Tab-separated table of C-alpha atoms in Angstrom:
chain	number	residue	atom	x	y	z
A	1	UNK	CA	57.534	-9.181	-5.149
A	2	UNK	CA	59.018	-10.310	-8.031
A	3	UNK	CA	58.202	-7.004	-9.906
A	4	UNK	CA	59.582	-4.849	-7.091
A	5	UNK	CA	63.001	-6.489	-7.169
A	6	UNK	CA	63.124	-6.208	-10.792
A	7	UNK	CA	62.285	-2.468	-10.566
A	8	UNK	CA	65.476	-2.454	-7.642
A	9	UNK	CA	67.654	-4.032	-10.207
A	10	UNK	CA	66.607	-1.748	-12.568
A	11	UNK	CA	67.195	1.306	-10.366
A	12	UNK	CA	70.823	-0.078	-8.572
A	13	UNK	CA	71.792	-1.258	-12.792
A	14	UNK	CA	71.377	2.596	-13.501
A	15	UNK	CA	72.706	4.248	-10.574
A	16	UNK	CA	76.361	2.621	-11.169
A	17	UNK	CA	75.892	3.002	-14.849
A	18	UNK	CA	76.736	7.253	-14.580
A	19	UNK	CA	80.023	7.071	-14.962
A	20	UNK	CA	82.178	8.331	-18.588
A	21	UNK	CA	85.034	8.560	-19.626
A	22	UNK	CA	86.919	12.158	-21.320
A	23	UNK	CA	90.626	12.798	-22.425
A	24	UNK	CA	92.832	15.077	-19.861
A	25	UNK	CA	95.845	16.556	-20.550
A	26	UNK	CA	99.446	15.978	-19.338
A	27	UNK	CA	100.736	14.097	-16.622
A	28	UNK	CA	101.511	16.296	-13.112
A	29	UNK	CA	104.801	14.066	-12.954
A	30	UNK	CA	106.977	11.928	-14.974
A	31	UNK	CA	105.526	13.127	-18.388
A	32	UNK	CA	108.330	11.777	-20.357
A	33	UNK	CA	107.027	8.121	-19.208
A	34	UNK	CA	103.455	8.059	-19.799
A	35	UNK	CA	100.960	8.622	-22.398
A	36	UNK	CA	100.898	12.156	-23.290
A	37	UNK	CA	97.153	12.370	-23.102
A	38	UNK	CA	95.742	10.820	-19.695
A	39	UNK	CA	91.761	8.773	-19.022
A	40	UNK	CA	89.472	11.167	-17.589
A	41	UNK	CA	86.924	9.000	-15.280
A	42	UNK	CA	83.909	11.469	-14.748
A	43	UNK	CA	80.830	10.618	-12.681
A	44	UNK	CA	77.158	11.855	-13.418
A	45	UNK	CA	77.425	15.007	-12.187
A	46	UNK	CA	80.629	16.055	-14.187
A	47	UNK	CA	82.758	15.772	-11.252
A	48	UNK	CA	86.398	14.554	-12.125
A	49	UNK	CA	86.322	10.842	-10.183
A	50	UNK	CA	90.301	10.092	-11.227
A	51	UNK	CA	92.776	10.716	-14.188
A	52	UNK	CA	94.907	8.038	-15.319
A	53	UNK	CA	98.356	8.245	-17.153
A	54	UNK	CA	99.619	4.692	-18.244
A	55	UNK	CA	103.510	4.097	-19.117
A	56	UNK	CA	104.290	3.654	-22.672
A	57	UNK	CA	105.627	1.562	-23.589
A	58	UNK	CA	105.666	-0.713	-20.511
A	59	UNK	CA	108.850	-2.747	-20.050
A	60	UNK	CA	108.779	-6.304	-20.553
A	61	UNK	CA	111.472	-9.289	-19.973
A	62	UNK	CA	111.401	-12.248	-19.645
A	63	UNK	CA	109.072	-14.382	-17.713
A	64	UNK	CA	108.637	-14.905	-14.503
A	65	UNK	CA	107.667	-18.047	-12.685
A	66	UNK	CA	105.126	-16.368	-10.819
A	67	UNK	CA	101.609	-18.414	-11.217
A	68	UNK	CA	98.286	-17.148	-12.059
A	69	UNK	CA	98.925	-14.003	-13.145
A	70	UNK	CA	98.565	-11.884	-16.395
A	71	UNK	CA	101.835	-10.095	-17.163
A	72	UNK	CA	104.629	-12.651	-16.387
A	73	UNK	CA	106.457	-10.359	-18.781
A	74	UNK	CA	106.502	-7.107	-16.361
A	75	UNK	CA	108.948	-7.652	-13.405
A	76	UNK	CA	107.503	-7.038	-10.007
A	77	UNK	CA	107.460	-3.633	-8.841
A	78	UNK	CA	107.710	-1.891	-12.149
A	79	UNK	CA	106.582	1.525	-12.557
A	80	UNK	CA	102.932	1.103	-14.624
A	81	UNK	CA	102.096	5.223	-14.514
A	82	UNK	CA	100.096	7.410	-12.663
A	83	UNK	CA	96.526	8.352	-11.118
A	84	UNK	CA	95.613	11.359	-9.414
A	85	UNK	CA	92.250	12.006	-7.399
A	86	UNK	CA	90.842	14.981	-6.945
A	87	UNK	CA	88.683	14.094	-3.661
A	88	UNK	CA	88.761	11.477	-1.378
A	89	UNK	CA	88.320	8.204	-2.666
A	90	UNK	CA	88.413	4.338	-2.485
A	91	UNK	CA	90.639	1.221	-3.235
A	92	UNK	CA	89.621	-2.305	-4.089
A	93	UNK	CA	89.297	-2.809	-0.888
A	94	UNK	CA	87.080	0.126	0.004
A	95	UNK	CA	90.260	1.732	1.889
A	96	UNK	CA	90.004	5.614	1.646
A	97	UNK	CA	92.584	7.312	-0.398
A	98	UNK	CA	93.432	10.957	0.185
A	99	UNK	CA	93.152	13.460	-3.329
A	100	UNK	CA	96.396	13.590	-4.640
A	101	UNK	CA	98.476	12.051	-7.139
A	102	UNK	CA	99.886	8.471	-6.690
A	103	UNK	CA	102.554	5.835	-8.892
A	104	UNK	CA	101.302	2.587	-9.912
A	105	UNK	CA	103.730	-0.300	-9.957
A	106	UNK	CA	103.275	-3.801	-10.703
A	107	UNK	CA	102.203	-6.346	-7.605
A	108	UNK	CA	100.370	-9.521	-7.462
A	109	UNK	CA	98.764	-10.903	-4.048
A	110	UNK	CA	100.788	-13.377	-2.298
A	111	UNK	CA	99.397	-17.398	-2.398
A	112	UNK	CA	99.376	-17.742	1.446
A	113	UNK	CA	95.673	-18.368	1.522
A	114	UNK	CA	94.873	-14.894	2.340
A	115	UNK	CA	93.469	-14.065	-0.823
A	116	UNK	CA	91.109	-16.141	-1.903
A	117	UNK	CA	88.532	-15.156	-4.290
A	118	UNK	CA	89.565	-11.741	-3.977
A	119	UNK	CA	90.502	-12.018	-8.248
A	120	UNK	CA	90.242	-14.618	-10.718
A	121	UNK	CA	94.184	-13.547	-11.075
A	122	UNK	CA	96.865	-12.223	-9.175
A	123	UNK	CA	97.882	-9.142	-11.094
A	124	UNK	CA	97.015	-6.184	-8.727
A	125	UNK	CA	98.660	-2.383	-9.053
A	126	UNK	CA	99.694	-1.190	-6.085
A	127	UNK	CA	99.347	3.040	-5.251
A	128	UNK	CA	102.109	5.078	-3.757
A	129	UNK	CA	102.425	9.021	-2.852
A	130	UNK	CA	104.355	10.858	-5.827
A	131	UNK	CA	106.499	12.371	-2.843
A	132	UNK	CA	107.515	8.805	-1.695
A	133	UNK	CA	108.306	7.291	-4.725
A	134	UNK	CA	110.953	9.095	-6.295
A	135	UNK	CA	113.150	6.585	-8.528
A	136	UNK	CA	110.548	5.303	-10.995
A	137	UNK	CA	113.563	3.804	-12.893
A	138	UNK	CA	114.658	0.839	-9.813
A	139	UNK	CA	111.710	-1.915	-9.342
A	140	UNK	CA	111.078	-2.122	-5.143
A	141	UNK	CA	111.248	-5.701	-4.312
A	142	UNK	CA	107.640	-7.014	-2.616
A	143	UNK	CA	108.491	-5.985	0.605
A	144	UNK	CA	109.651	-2.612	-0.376
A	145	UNK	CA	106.655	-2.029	-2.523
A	146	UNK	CA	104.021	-2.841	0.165
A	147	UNK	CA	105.800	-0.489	2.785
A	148	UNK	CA	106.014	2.068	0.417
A	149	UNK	CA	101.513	1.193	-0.452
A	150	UNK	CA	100.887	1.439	2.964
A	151	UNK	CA	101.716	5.014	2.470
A	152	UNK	CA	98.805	5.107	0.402
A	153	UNK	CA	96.088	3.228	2.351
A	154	UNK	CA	97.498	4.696	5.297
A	155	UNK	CA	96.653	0.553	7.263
A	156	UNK	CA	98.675	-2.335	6.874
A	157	UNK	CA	97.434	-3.563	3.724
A	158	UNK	CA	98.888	-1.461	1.280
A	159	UNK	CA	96.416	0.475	-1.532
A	160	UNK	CA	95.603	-2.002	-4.451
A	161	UNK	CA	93.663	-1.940	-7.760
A	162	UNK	CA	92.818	-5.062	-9.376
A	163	UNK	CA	93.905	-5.335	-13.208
A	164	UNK	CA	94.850	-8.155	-16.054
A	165	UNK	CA	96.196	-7.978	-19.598
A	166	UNK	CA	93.157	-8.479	-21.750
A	167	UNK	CA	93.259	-11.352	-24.072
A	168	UNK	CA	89.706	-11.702	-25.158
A	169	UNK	CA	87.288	-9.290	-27.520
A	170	UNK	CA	89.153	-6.332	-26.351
A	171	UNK	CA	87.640	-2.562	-27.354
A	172	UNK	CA	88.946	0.393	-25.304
A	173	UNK	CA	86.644	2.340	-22.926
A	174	UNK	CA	84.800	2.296	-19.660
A	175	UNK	CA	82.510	-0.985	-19.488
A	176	UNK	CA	80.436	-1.966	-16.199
A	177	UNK	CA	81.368	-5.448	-15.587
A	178	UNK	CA	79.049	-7.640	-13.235
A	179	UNK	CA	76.631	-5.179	-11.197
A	180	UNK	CA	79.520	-2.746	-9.819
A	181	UNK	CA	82.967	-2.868	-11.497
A	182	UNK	CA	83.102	-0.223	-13.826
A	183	UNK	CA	86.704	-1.564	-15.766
A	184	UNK	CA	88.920	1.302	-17.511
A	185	UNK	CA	90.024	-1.076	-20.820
A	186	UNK	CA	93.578	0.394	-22.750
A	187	UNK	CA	96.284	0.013	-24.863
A	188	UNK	CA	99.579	0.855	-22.736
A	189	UNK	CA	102.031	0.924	-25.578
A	190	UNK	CA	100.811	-2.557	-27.122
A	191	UNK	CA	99.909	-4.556	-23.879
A	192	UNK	CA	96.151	-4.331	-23.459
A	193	UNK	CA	94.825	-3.846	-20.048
A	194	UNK	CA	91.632	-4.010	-17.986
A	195	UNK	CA	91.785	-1.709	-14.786
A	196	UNK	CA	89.044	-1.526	-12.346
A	197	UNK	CA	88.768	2.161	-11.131
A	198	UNK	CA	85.196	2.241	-9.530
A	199	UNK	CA	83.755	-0.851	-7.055
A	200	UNK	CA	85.148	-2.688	-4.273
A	201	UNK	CA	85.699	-6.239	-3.814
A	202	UNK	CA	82.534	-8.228	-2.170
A	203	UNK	CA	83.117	-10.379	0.949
């Protein structure tokens, strides 16, 4: 018994483990705004999973009050860059996203008890159609920003990706963490980040 589940660890370790990451070119949108060369996430069989353009450099102020979260720097609602999918694909919280290209901006879950365990922080980016978000300049306040998400996720929750500023040991790449996050880490103009791109959130 104890052999077999080994050998199923073994197998589930290396079927998440086929994912790489490539350069890709220019941004679709907004090019003056984000990194001139975009993350490439590609999956074992060389298909194109999503393409990431981060915002450089990414504004910063002062701090916020906000608790438990990452970037009290970054106002809420600021634009963070882009992602574009080329097939139908998943959020955080295994809500399907149609291909297309979508804004990031800056969100963190509310503390109304809704949300616990769901991250060890707070700091979540929050997708919106390029067609419906128009004014990257003006920050949406939280409201705003999760109307505009639902957009996205096409439910009421709006379409969320969980990410931090990374503190700790940082090297850039794609790095499983746990069994099934598979965690995009960057520099976005100076701030690093850890995004995760593929896995959803247990329970």
């Amino acid at each position: 018994m104890k052999l077999f589940l080994a050998a199923a660890l073994v197998c589930q370790s290396f079927a998440w483990a086929q994912y790489k990451l490539e350069t890709t070119g220019p941004a679709p949108v907004a090019a003056d705004q984000v990194a001139k060369a975009g993350a490439k996430i590609v999956d074992a069989g060389g298909k194109t999973v999503a393409e990431v353009w981060l915002r450089t450099p990414i504004p910063t102020g002062a701090k916020s009050d906000q608790q438990a979260v990452t970037l009290p720097e970054v106002a809420h609602g600021t634009f963070m860059g882009l992602i574009r999918f080329a097939a139908k694909y998943e959020d955080r919280r295994g809500q399907t996203i149609k291909p297309g290209t979508y804004t990031m901006r800056y969100s963190y879950f509310p503390q109304n008890g809704d949300h616990q365990g769901v991250a060890p922080q707070r700091d979540f980016l929050l997708l919106t159609p390029v067609e419906a978000d128009t004014d990257l300049g003006k920050n949406p306040t939280f409201e705003q920003l999760m109307e505009m998400s639902r957009k996205a996720s096409g439910t009421p929750h709006p379409c969320v990706f969980s990410f931090w500023k990374e503190e700790e040991s940082f090297e850039p790449g794609l790095k499983l963490l746990g069994e099934h996050d598979w965690v995009l880490y960057t520099n976005a103009g100076g701030i690093k980040l850890g995004i995760i791109l593929v896995g959803k959130a247990e329970g």
